[in-house]
mmCIF file of N, CA and C in Angstrom:
data_model
loop_
_atom_site.group_PDB
_atom_site.id
_atom_site.type_symbol
_atom_site.label_atom_id
_atom_site.label_comp_id
_atom_site.label_asym_id
_atom_site.label_seq_id
_atom_site.Cartn_x
_atom_site.Cartn_y
_atom_site.Cartn_z
ATOM 1 N N GLN A 153 9.484 -18.552 -4.466
ATOM 2 C CA GLN A 153 10.571 -17.699 -4.919
ATOM 3 C C GLN A 153 10.188 -17.090 -6.255
ATOM 4 N N VAL A 154 10.582 -15.839 -6.469
ATOM 5 C CA VAL A 154 10.276 -15.164 -7.719
ATOM 6 C C VAL A 154 11.547 -14.492 -8.222
ATOM 7 N N ARG A 155 11.745 -14.551 -9.511
ATOM 8 C CA ARG A 155 12.882 -13.859 -10.141
ATOM 9 C C ARG A 155 12.383 -12.590 -10.804
ATOM 10 N N LEU A 156 13.189 -11.541 -10.682
ATOM 11 C CA LEU A 156 12.810 -10.225 -11.187
ATOM 12 C C LEU A 156 13.877 -9.710 -12.140
ATOM 13 N N VAL A 157 13.450 -9.166 -13.262
ATOM 14 C CA VAL A 157 14.370 -8.618 -14.245
ATOM 15 C C VAL A 157 13.888 -7.227 -14.652
ATOM 16 N N GLU A 158 14.729 -6.217 -14.354
ATOM 17 C CA GLU A 158 14.383 -4.841 -14.710
ATOM 18 C C GLU A 158 14.859 -4.521 -16.117
ATOM 19 N N SER A 159 14.197 -3.541 -16.704
ATOM 20 C CA SER A 159 14.598 -3.001 -18.001
ATOM 21 C C SER A 159 14.026 -1.600 -18.142
ATOM 22 N N GLY A 160 14.469 -0.915 -19.183
ATOM 23 C CA GLY A 160 13.898 0.396 -19.470
ATOM 24 C C GLY A 160 14.750 1.573 -19.059
ATOM 25 N N GLY A 161 15.844 1.314 -18.358
ATOM 26 C CA GLY A 161 16.709 2.412 -17.963
ATOM 27 C C GLY A 161 17.407 3.024 -19.158
ATOM 28 N N GLY A 162 18.031 4.169 -18.920
ATOM 29 C CA GLY A 162 18.748 4.845 -19.989
ATOM 30 C C GLY A 162 19.021 6.277 -19.622
ATOM 31 N N SER A 163 19.350 7.071 -20.636
ATOM 32 C CA SER A 163 19.636 8.486 -20.438
ATOM 33 C C SER A 163 18.430 9.311 -20.859
ATOM 34 N N VAL A 164 18.152 10.331 -20.088
ATOM 35 C CA VAL A 164 17.004 11.191 -20.381
ATOM 36 C C VAL A 164 17.353 12.603 -19.924
ATOM 37 N N GLN A 165 16.806 13.564 -20.611
ATOM 38 C CA GLN A 165 17.042 14.955 -20.217
ATOM 39 C C GLN A 165 16.094 15.352 -19.085
ATOM 40 N N ALA A 166 16.561 16.265 -18.272
ATOM 41 C CA ALA A 166 15.737 16.783 -17.184
ATOM 42 C C ALA A 166 14.420 17.313 -17.736
ATOM 43 N N GLY A 167 13.347 16.961 -17.043
ATOM 44 C CA GLY A 167 12.027 17.358 -17.491
ATOM 45 C C GLY A 167 11.335 16.314 -18.342
ATOM 46 N N GLY A 168 12.092 15.317 -18.768
ATOM 47 C CA GLY A 168 11.541 14.283 -19.615
ATOM 48 C C GLY A 168 10.920 13.150 -18.819
ATOM 49 N N SER A 169 10.603 12.064 -19.548
ATOM 50 C CA SER A 169 9.934 10.917 -18.930
ATOM 51 C C SER A 169 10.628 9.624 -19.323
ATOM 52 N N LEU A 170 10.468 8.638 -18.456
ATOM 53 C CA LEU A 170 11.051 7.323 -18.699
ATOM 54 C C LEU A 170 10.202 6.318 -17.935
ATOM 55 N N THR A 171 10.014 5.140 -18.503
ATOM 56 C CA THR A 171 9.261 4.098 -17.809
ATOM 57 C C THR A 171 10.131 2.862 -17.619
ATOM 58 N N LEU A 172 10.287 2.449 -16.381
ATOM 59 C CA LEU A 172 11.031 1.251 -16.040
ATOM 60 C C LEU A 172 10.072 0.081 -15.920
ATOM 61 N N SER A 173 10.552 -1.098 -16.273
ATOM 62 C CA SER A 173 9.748 -2.312 -16.158
ATOM 63 C C SER A 173 10.491 -3.344 -15.325
ATOM 64 N N CYS A 174 9.736 -4.158 -14.632
ATOM 65 C CA CYS A 174 10.287 -5.241 -13.822
ATOM 66 C C CYS A 174 9.436 -6.479 -14.088
ATOM 67 N N LYS A 175 10.008 -7.410 -14.822
ATOM 68 C CA LYS A 175 9.279 -8.630 -15.197
ATOM 69 C C LYS A 175 9.485 -9.693 -14.136
ATOM 70 N N ALA A 176 8.393 -10.184 -13.583
ATOM 71 C CA ALA A 176 8.444 -11.244 -12.576
ATOM 72 C C ALA A 176 8.269 -12.603 -13.237
ATOM 73 N N SER A 177 8.940 -13.612 -12.677
ATOM 74 C CA SER A 177 8.909 -14.963 -13.253
ATOM 75 C C SER A 177 7.609 -15.696 -12.964
ATOM 76 N N SER A 178 6.811 -15.168 -12.038
ATOM 77 C CA SER A 178 5.539 -15.794 -11.708
ATOM 78 C C SER A 178 4.574 -14.714 -11.222
ATOM 79 N N ALA A 179 3.354 -15.107 -10.999
ATOM 80 C CA ALA A 179 2.344 -14.143 -10.565
ATOM 81 C C ALA A 179 2.728 -13.531 -9.221
ATOM 82 N N VAL A 180 2.591 -12.209 -9.132
ATOM 83 C CA VAL A 180 2.950 -11.525 -7.899
ATOM 84 C C VAL A 180 1.776 -10.789 -7.264
ATOM 85 N N SER A 181 0.745 -10.536 -8.052
ATOM 86 C CA SER A 181 -0.405 -9.810 -7.527
ATOM 87 C C SER A 181 -1.015 -10.571 -6.373
ATOM 88 N N ARG A 182 -1.232 -9.906 -5.260
ATOM 89 C CA ARG A 182 -1.857 -10.408 -4.038
ATOM 90 C C ARG A 182 -0.980 -11.396 -3.265
ATOM 91 N N TYR A 183 0.179 -11.746 -3.797
ATOM 92 C CA TYR A 183 1.085 -12.658 -3.087
ATOM 93 C C TYR A 183 2.303 -11.932 -2.517
ATOM 94 N N TYR A 184 2.598 -10.758 -3.079
ATOM 95 C CA TYR A 184 3.806 -10.036 -2.710
ATOM 96 C C TYR A 184 3.510 -8.556 -2.507
ATOM 97 N N CYS A 185 4.329 -7.930 -1.659
ATOM 98 C CA CYS A 185 4.436 -6.482 -1.669
ATOM 99 C C CYS A 185 5.512 -6.150 -2.696
ATOM 100 N N LEU A 186 5.300 -5.095 -3.443
ATOM 101 C CA LEU A 186 6.177 -4.754 -4.563
ATOM 102 C C LEU A 186 6.755 -3.363 -4.375
ATOM 103 N N HIS A 187 8.014 -3.205 -4.768
ATOM 104 C CA HIS A 187 8.713 -1.952 -4.457
ATOM 105 C C HIS A 187 9.666 -1.577 -5.570
ATOM 106 N N TRP A 188 9.933 -0.299 -5.650
ATOM 107 C CA TRP A 188 11.049 0.227 -6.419
ATOM 108 C C TRP A 188 11.973 0.961 -5.440
ATOM 109 N N TYR A 189 13.263 0.667 -5.551
ATOM 110 C CA TYR A 189 14.300 1.343 -4.785
ATOM 111 C C TYR A 189 15.298 1.950 -5.769
ATOM 112 N N ARG A 190 16.116 2.840 -5.265
ATOM 113 C CA ARG A 190 17.200 3.377 -6.090
ATOM 114 C C ARG A 190 18.416 3.643 -5.223
ATOM 115 N N GLN A 191 19.567 3.647 -5.891
ATOM 116 C CA GLN A 191 20.821 3.930 -5.197
ATOM 117 C C GLN A 191 21.756 4.687 -6.109
ATOM 118 N N SER A 192 22.264 5.806 -5.591
ATOM 119 C CA SER A 192 23.249 6.598 -6.309
ATOM 120 C C SER A 192 24.606 6.330 -5.699
ATOM 121 N N PRO A 193 25.680 6.547 -6.466
ATOM 122 C CA PRO A 193 27.030 6.320 -5.926
ATOM 123 C C PRO A 193 27.258 7.146 -4.664
ATOM 124 N N GLY A 194 27.748 6.485 -3.629
ATOM 125 C CA GLY A 194 28.049 7.172 -2.388
ATOM 126 C C GLY A 194 26.849 7.415 -1.503
ATOM 127 N N LYS A 195 25.680 6.972 -1.929
ATOM 128 C CA LYS A 195 24.475 7.177 -1.135
ATOM 129 C C LYS A 195 23.864 5.833 -0.757
ATOM 130 N N GLU A 196 23.061 5.852 0.279
ATOM 131 C CA GLU A 196 22.365 4.636 0.680
ATOM 132 C C GLU A 196 21.189 4.365 -0.251
ATOM 133 N N ARG A 197 20.826 3.099 -0.330
ATOM 134 C CA ARG A 197 19.664 2.746 -1.123
ATOM 135 C C ARG A 197 18.421 3.345 -0.491
ATOM 136 N N GLU A 198 17.562 3.925 -1.309
ATOM 137 C CA GLU A 198 16.358 4.541 -0.776
ATOM 138 C C GLU A 198 15.122 4.002 -1.462
ATOM 139 N N ALA A 199 14.041 3.934 -0.694
ATOM 140 C CA ALA A 199 12.763 3.488 -1.236
ATOM 141 C C ALA A 199 12.161 4.590 -2.082
ATOM 142 N N VAL A 200 11.603 4.202 -3.206
ATOM 143 C CA VAL A 200 11.006 5.164 -4.129
ATOM 144 C C VAL A 200 9.485 5.027 -4.151
ATOM 145 N N ALA A 201 9.018 3.789 -4.315
ATOM 146 C CA ALA A 201 7.572 3.575 -4.424
ATOM 147 C C ALA A 201 7.236 2.164 -3.962
ATOM 148 N N HIS A 202 6.024 2.021 -3.424
ATOM 149 C CA HIS A 202 5.574 0.724 -2.936
ATOM 150 C C HIS A 202 4.154 0.457 -3.417
ATOM 151 N N MET A 203 3.847 -0.834 -3.530
ATOM 152 C CA MET A 203 2.482 -1.255 -3.810
ATOM 153 C C MET A 203 2.185 -2.472 -2.951
ATOM 154 N N ASN A 204 1.105 -2.434 -2.165
ATOM 155 C CA ASN A 204 0.789 -3.607 -1.367
ATOM 156 C C ASN A 204 -0.092 -4.562 -2.171
ATOM 157 N N ARG A 205 -0.471 -5.664 -1.554
ATOM 158 C CA ARG A 205 -1.171 -6.723 -2.279
ATOM 159 C C ARG A 205 -2.537 -6.265 -2.783
ATOM 160 N N ASP A 206 -3.078 -5.231 -2.143
ATOM 161 C CA ASP A 206 -4.385 -4.714 -2.543
ATOM 162 C C ASP A 206 -4.285 -3.585 -3.559
ATOM 163 N N GLY A 207 -3.064 -3.311 -3.987
ATOM 164 C CA GLY A 207 -2.871 -2.276 -4.994
ATOM 165 C C GLY A 207 -2.693 -0.876 -4.455
ATOM 166 N N ARG A 208 -2.694 -0.734 -3.134
ATOM 167 C CA ARG A 208 -2.470 0.599 -2.566
ATOM 168 C C ARG A 208 -1.012 0.986 -2.763
ATOM 169 N N THR A 209 -0.792 2.239 -3.074
ATOM 170 C CA THR A 209 0.549 2.709 -3.393
ATOM 171 C C THR A 209 1.010 3.786 -2.414
ATOM 172 N N ASP A 210 2.331 3.915 -2.337
ATOM 173 C CA ASP A 210 2.936 4.925 -1.488
ATOM 174 C C ASP A 210 4.235 5.359 -2.153
ATOM 175 N N TYR A 211 4.605 6.624 -1.945
ATOM 176 C CA TYR A 211 5.764 7.174 -2.634
ATOM 177 C C TYR A 211 6.651 7.960 -1.685
ATOM 178 N N ALA A 212 7.934 7.980 -2.012
ATOM 179 C CA ALA A 212 8.841 8.880 -1.308
ATOM 180 C C ALA A 212 8.440 10.316 -1.631
ATOM 181 N N ASP A 213 8.647 11.207 -0.671
ATOM 182 C CA ASP A 213 8.274 12.603 -0.887
ATOM 183 C C ASP A 213 8.979 13.198 -2.111
ATOM 184 N N SER A 214 10.192 12.738 -2.353
ATOM 185 C CA SER A 214 10.982 13.306 -3.447
ATOM 186 C C SER A 214 10.419 12.993 -4.832
ATOM 187 N N VAL A 215 9.561 11.971 -4.928
ATOM 188 C CA VAL A 215 9.021 11.597 -6.236
ATOM 189 C C VAL A 215 7.507 11.705 -6.311
ATOM 190 N N LYS A 216 6.878 12.037 -5.193
ATOM 191 C CA LYS A 216 5.421 12.103 -5.144
ATOM 192 C C LYS A 216 4.914 13.125 -6.157
ATOM 193 N N GLY A 217 3.927 12.708 -6.926
ATOM 194 C CA GLY A 217 3.379 13.589 -7.946
ATOM 195 C C GLY A 217 4.099 13.502 -9.283
ATOM 196 N N ARG A 218 5.255 12.846 -9.290
ATOM 197 C CA ARG A 218 6.017 12.714 -10.550
ATOM 198 C C ARG A 218 6.119 11.266 -11.013
ATOM 199 N N PHE A 219 6.224 10.320 -10.090
ATOM 200 C CA PHE A 219 6.396 8.908 -10.429
ATOM 201 C C PHE A 219 5.101 8.154 -10.142
ATOM 202 N N ILE A 220 4.882 7.097 -10.934
ATOM 203 C CA ILE A 220 3.698 6.256 -10.740
ATOM 204 C C ILE A 220 4.116 4.790 -10.801
ATOM 205 N N ILE A 221 3.781 4.048 -9.754
ATOM 206 C CA ILE A 221 4.038 2.610 -9.734
ATOM 207 C C ILE A 221 2.750 1.893 -10.142
ATOM 208 N N SER A 222 2.900 0.875 -10.985
ATOM 209 C CA SER A 222 1.714 0.147 -11.442
ATOM 210 C C SER A 222 2.085 -1.298 -11.749
ATOM 211 N N LEU A 223 1.062 -2.154 -11.789
ATOM 212 C CA LEU A 223 1.281 -3.577 -12.038
ATOM 213 C C LEU A 223 0.338 -4.061 -13.129
ATOM 214 N N ASP A 224 0.909 -4.710 -14.128
ATOM 215 C CA ASP A 224 0.112 -5.393 -15.158
ATOM 216 C C ASP A 224 -0.001 -6.847 -14.734
ATOM 217 N N ASN A 225 -1.164 -7.204 -14.204
ATOM 218 C CA ASN A 225 -1.362 -8.554 -13.682
ATOM 219 C C ASN A 225 -1.273 -9.623 -14.753
ATOM 220 N N THR A 226 -1.671 -9.275 -15.963
ATOM 221 C CA THR A 226 -1.704 -10.279 -17.024
ATOM 222 C C THR A 226 -0.299 -10.662 -17.491
ATOM 223 N N LYS A 227 0.631 -9.718 -17.351
ATOM 224 C CA LYS A 227 2.002 -9.972 -17.823
ATOM 225 C C LYS A 227 2.998 -10.085 -16.673
ATOM 226 N N ASN A 228 2.524 -9.882 -15.441
ATOM 227 C CA ASN A 228 3.416 -9.906 -14.264
ATOM 228 C C ASN A 228 4.550 -8.897 -14.406
ATOM 229 N N ILE A 229 4.204 -7.708 -14.836
ATOM 230 C CA ILE A 229 5.191 -6.648 -15.009
ATOM 231 C C ILE A 229 4.858 -5.478 -14.091
ATOM 232 N N LEU A 230 5.819 -5.151 -13.246
ATOM 233 C CA LEU A 230 5.728 -3.982 -12.380
ATOM 234 C C LEU A 230 6.423 -2.826 -13.093
ATOM 235 N N SER A 231 5.763 -1.693 -13.156
ATOM 236 C CA SER A 231 6.326 -0.550 -13.871
ATOM 237 C C SER A 231 6.530 0.635 -12.933
ATOM 238 N N LEU A 232 7.454 1.494 -13.329
ATOM 239 C CA LEU A 232 7.637 2.766 -12.655
ATOM 240 C C LEU A 232 7.695 3.840 -13.739
ATOM 241 N N GLN A 233 6.629 4.609 -13.842
ATOM 242 C CA GLN A 233 6.587 5.703 -14.792
ATOM 243 C C GLN A 233 7.186 6.935 -14.122
ATOM 244 N N MET A 234 8.248 7.443 -14.739
ATOM 245 C CA MET A 234 8.980 8.564 -14.176
ATOM 246 C C MET A 234 8.736 9.788 -15.046
ATOM 247 N N ASN A 235 8.083 10.789 -14.497
ATOM 248 C CA ASN A 235 7.782 12.017 -15.225
ATOM 249 C C ASN A 235 8.540 13.188 -14.594
ATOM 250 N N GLU A 236 8.738 14.223 -15.391
ATOM 251 C CA GLU A 236 9.424 15.436 -14.906
ATOM 252 C C GLU A 236 10.706 15.075 -14.148
ATOM 253 N N VAL A 237 11.497 14.229 -14.755
ATOM 254 C CA VAL A 237 12.694 13.747 -14.066
ATOM 255 C C VAL A 237 13.668 14.894 -13.823
ATOM 256 N N MET A 238 14.439 14.715 -12.761
ATOM 257 C CA MET A 238 15.437 15.717 -12.357
ATOM 258 C C MET A 238 16.800 15.027 -12.258
ATOM 259 N N GLU A 239 17.850 15.822 -12.219
ATOM 260 C CA GLU A 239 19.192 15.249 -12.128
ATOM 261 C C GLU A 239 19.332 14.394 -10.869
ATOM 262 N N ASP A 240 18.644 14.778 -9.814
ATOM 263 C CA ASP A 240 18.715 14.008 -8.567
ATOM 264 C C ASP A 240 18.077 12.617 -8.694
ATOM 265 N N ASP A 241 17.359 12.376 -9.771
ATOM 266 C CA ASP A 241 16.773 11.046 -9.991
ATOM 267 C C ASP A 241 17.776 10.067 -10.592
ATOM 268 N N THR A 242 18.956 10.560 -10.939
ATOM 269 C CA THR A 242 19.993 9.685 -11.480
ATOM 270 C C THR A 242 20.386 8.648 -10.447
ATOM 271 N N ALA A 243 20.273 7.367 -10.816
ATOM 272 C CA ALA A 243 20.561 6.284 -9.875
ATOM 273 C C ALA A 243 20.404 4.947 -10.581
ATOM 274 N N MET A 244 20.833 3.897 -9.889
ATOM 275 C CA MET A 244 20.484 2.538 -10.291
ATOM 276 C C MET A 244 19.145 2.224 -9.626
ATOM 277 N N TYR A 245 18.195 1.767 -10.423
ATOM 278 C CA TYR A 245 16.861 1.471 -9.917
ATOM 279 C C TYR A 245 16.660 -0.042 -9.833
ATOM 280 N N TYR A 246 16.115 -0.461 -8.695
ATOM 281 C CA TYR A 246 15.899 -1.881 -8.436
ATOM 282 C C TYR A 246 14.429 -2.129 -8.090
ATOM 283 N N CYS A 247 13.888 -3.240 -8.555
ATOM 284 C CA CYS A 247 12.591 -3.666 -8.058
ATOM 285 C C CYS A 247 12.812 -4.772 -7.024
ATOM 286 N N MET A 248 11.880 -4.859 -6.115
ATOM 287 C CA MET A 248 11.988 -5.846 -5.031
ATOM 288 C C MET A 248 10.602 -6.358 -4.707
ATOM 289 N N ALA A 249 10.522 -7.640 -4.385
ATOM 290 C CA ALA A 249 9.259 -8.255 -3.971
ATOM 291 C C ALA A 249 9.488 -9.017 -2.678
ATOM 292 N N ASN A 250 8.602 -8.817 -1.713
ATOM 293 C CA ASN A 250 8.660 -9.629 -0.495
ATOM 294 C C ASN A 250 7.274 -10.225 -0.261
ATOM 295 N N PRO A 251 7.228 -11.498 0.089
ATOM 296 C CA PRO A 251 5.969 -12.217 0.094
ATOM 297 C C PRO A 251 5.035 -11.836 1.247
ATOM 298 N N VAL A 252 3.750 -11.909 0.984
ATOM 299 C CA VAL A 252 2.745 -11.714 2.022
ATOM 300 C C VAL A 252 2.813 -12.899 2.974
ATOM 301 N N ILE A 253 2.973 -12.624 4.274
ATOM 302 C CA ILE A 253 3.050 -13.724 5.251
ATOM 303 C C ILE A 253 1.854 -13.730 6.197
ATOM 304 N N ASP A 254 1.044 -12.702 6.132
ATOM 305 C CA ASP A 254 -0.185 -12.654 6.912
ATOM 306 C C ASP A 254 -1.328 -12.329 5.941
ATOM 307 N N THR A 255 -2.117 -13.353 5.633
ATOM 308 C CA THR A 255 -3.150 -13.154 4.608
ATOM 309 C C THR A 255 -4.292 -12.266 5.098
ATOM 310 N N LEU A 256 -4.421 -12.140 6.441
ATOM 311 C CA LEU A 256 -5.481 -11.282 6.968
ATOM 312 C C LEU A 256 -5.121 -9.812 6.815
ATOM 313 N N THR A 257 -3.919 -9.481 7.202
ATOM 314 C CA THR A 257 -3.499 -8.069 7.207
ATOM 315 C C THR A 257 -2.749 -7.660 5.946
ATOM 316 N N GLY A 258 -2.229 -8.643 5.222
ATOM 317 C CA GLY A 258 -1.409 -8.327 4.059
ATOM 318 C C GLY A 258 0.024 -7.973 4.406
ATOM 319 N N TYR A 259 0.398 -8.238 5.660
ATOM 320 C CA TYR A 259 1.764 -7.918 6.094
ATOM 321 C C TYR A 259 2.771 -8.758 5.311
ATOM 322 N N CYS A 260 3.867 -8.094 4.894
ATOM 323 C CA CYS A 260 4.879 -8.773 4.086
ATOM 324 C C CYS A 260 6.161 -9.015 4.883
ATOM 325 N N SER A 261 6.833 -10.075 4.528
ATOM 326 C CA SER A 261 8.052 -10.473 5.223
ATOM 327 C C SER A 261 9.140 -9.418 5.093
ATOM 328 N N ASN A 262 9.841 -9.163 6.217
ATOM 329 C CA ASN A 262 11.015 -8.300 6.168
ATOM 330 C C ASN A 262 12.278 -9.101 5.890
ATOM 331 N N ARG A 263 12.201 -10.397 6.083
ATOM 332 C CA ARG A 263 13.390 -11.243 5.936
ATOM 333 C C ARG A 263 13.556 -11.775 4.516
ATOM 334 N N GLU A 264 12.458 -12.146 3.902
ATOM 335 C CA GLU A 264 12.523 -12.759 2.580
ATOM 336 C C GLU A 264 12.278 -11.676 1.533
ATOM 337 N N GLN A 265 13.306 -11.404 0.759
ATOM 338 C CA GLN A 265 13.220 -10.367 -0.261
ATOM 339 C C GLN A 265 13.859 -10.867 -1.555
ATOM 340 N N TYR A 266 13.250 -10.505 -2.647
ATOM 341 C CA TYR A 266 13.767 -10.869 -3.956
ATOM 342 C C TYR A 266 14.029 -9.594 -4.739
ATOM 343 N N TRP A 267 15.262 -9.480 -5.240
ATOM 344 C CA TRP A 267 15.694 -8.268 -5.916
ATOM 345 C C TRP A 267 16.045 -8.550 -7.362
ATOM 346 N N GLY A 268 15.810 -7.567 -8.196
ATOM 347 C CA GLY A 268 16.303 -7.624 -9.552
ATOM 348 C C GLY A 268 17.747 -7.144 -9.601
ATOM 349 N N GLN A 269 18.317 -7.151 -10.798
ATOM 350 C CA GLN A 269 19.735 -6.795 -10.959
ATOM 351 C C GLN A 269 19.937 -5.293 -11.100
ATOM 352 N N GLY A 270 18.866 -4.555 -11.324
ATOM 353 C CA GLY A 270 18.943 -3.105 -11.425
ATOM 354 C C GLY A 270 19.010 -2.618 -12.856
ATOM 355 N N THR A 271 18.562 -1.387 -13.052
ATOM 356 C CA THR A 271 18.656 -0.723 -14.348
ATOM 357 C C THR A 271 19.047 0.733 -14.099
ATOM 358 N N GLN A 272 20.012 1.224 -14.865
ATOM 359 C CA GLN A 272 20.581 2.546 -14.625
ATOM 360 C C GLN A 272 19.753 3.635 -15.294
ATOM 361 N N VAL A 273 19.486 4.692 -14.539
ATOM 362 C CA VAL A 273 18.825 5.876 -15.077
ATOM 363 C C VAL A 273 19.756 7.063 -14.887
ATOM 364 N N THR A 274 20.023 7.760 -15.966
ATOM 365 C CA THR A 274 20.892 8.936 -15.914
ATOM 366 C C THR A 274 20.128 10.131 -16.473
ATOM 367 N N VAL A 275 20.006 11.167 -15.664
ATOM 368 C CA VAL A 275 19.285 12.371 -16.064
ATOM 369 C C VAL A 275 20.293 13.494 -16.250
ATOM 370 N N SER A 276 20.236 14.119 -17.412
ATOM 371 C CA SER A 276 21.171 15.211 -17.703
ATOM 372 C C SER A 276 20.412 16.506 -17.907
ATOM 373 N N ARG A 277 21.151 17.616 -17.764
ATOM 374 C CA ARG A 277 20.523 18.926 -17.938
ATOM 375 C C ARG A 277 20.212 19.175 -19.394
#
């Protein structure tokens, strides 16, 4: 089991940058798939960025080219660097980790998920 705590949210003007952090209570590199999700009021939670155990990343089309997911292995901190933010990026942002259950393929569990409490990002014009 791993505990996750997000930080770094706040208010930012459109076109600006913000970096979110997610501190894990234990080592997550190569043991977990790591994700950032977001949810706006009245909308469903959506996936923003993913990183698999080998460090490969994937992004939602809406943030591709603007956001960067990264992991500091020494500090167990997952980050989301948000550049050229837009008003549509306003949301509560959550990090999530699900454990690798197949060490050969790196497949991660769909049932076991660990979520942080979220950090709010508000983008204004």
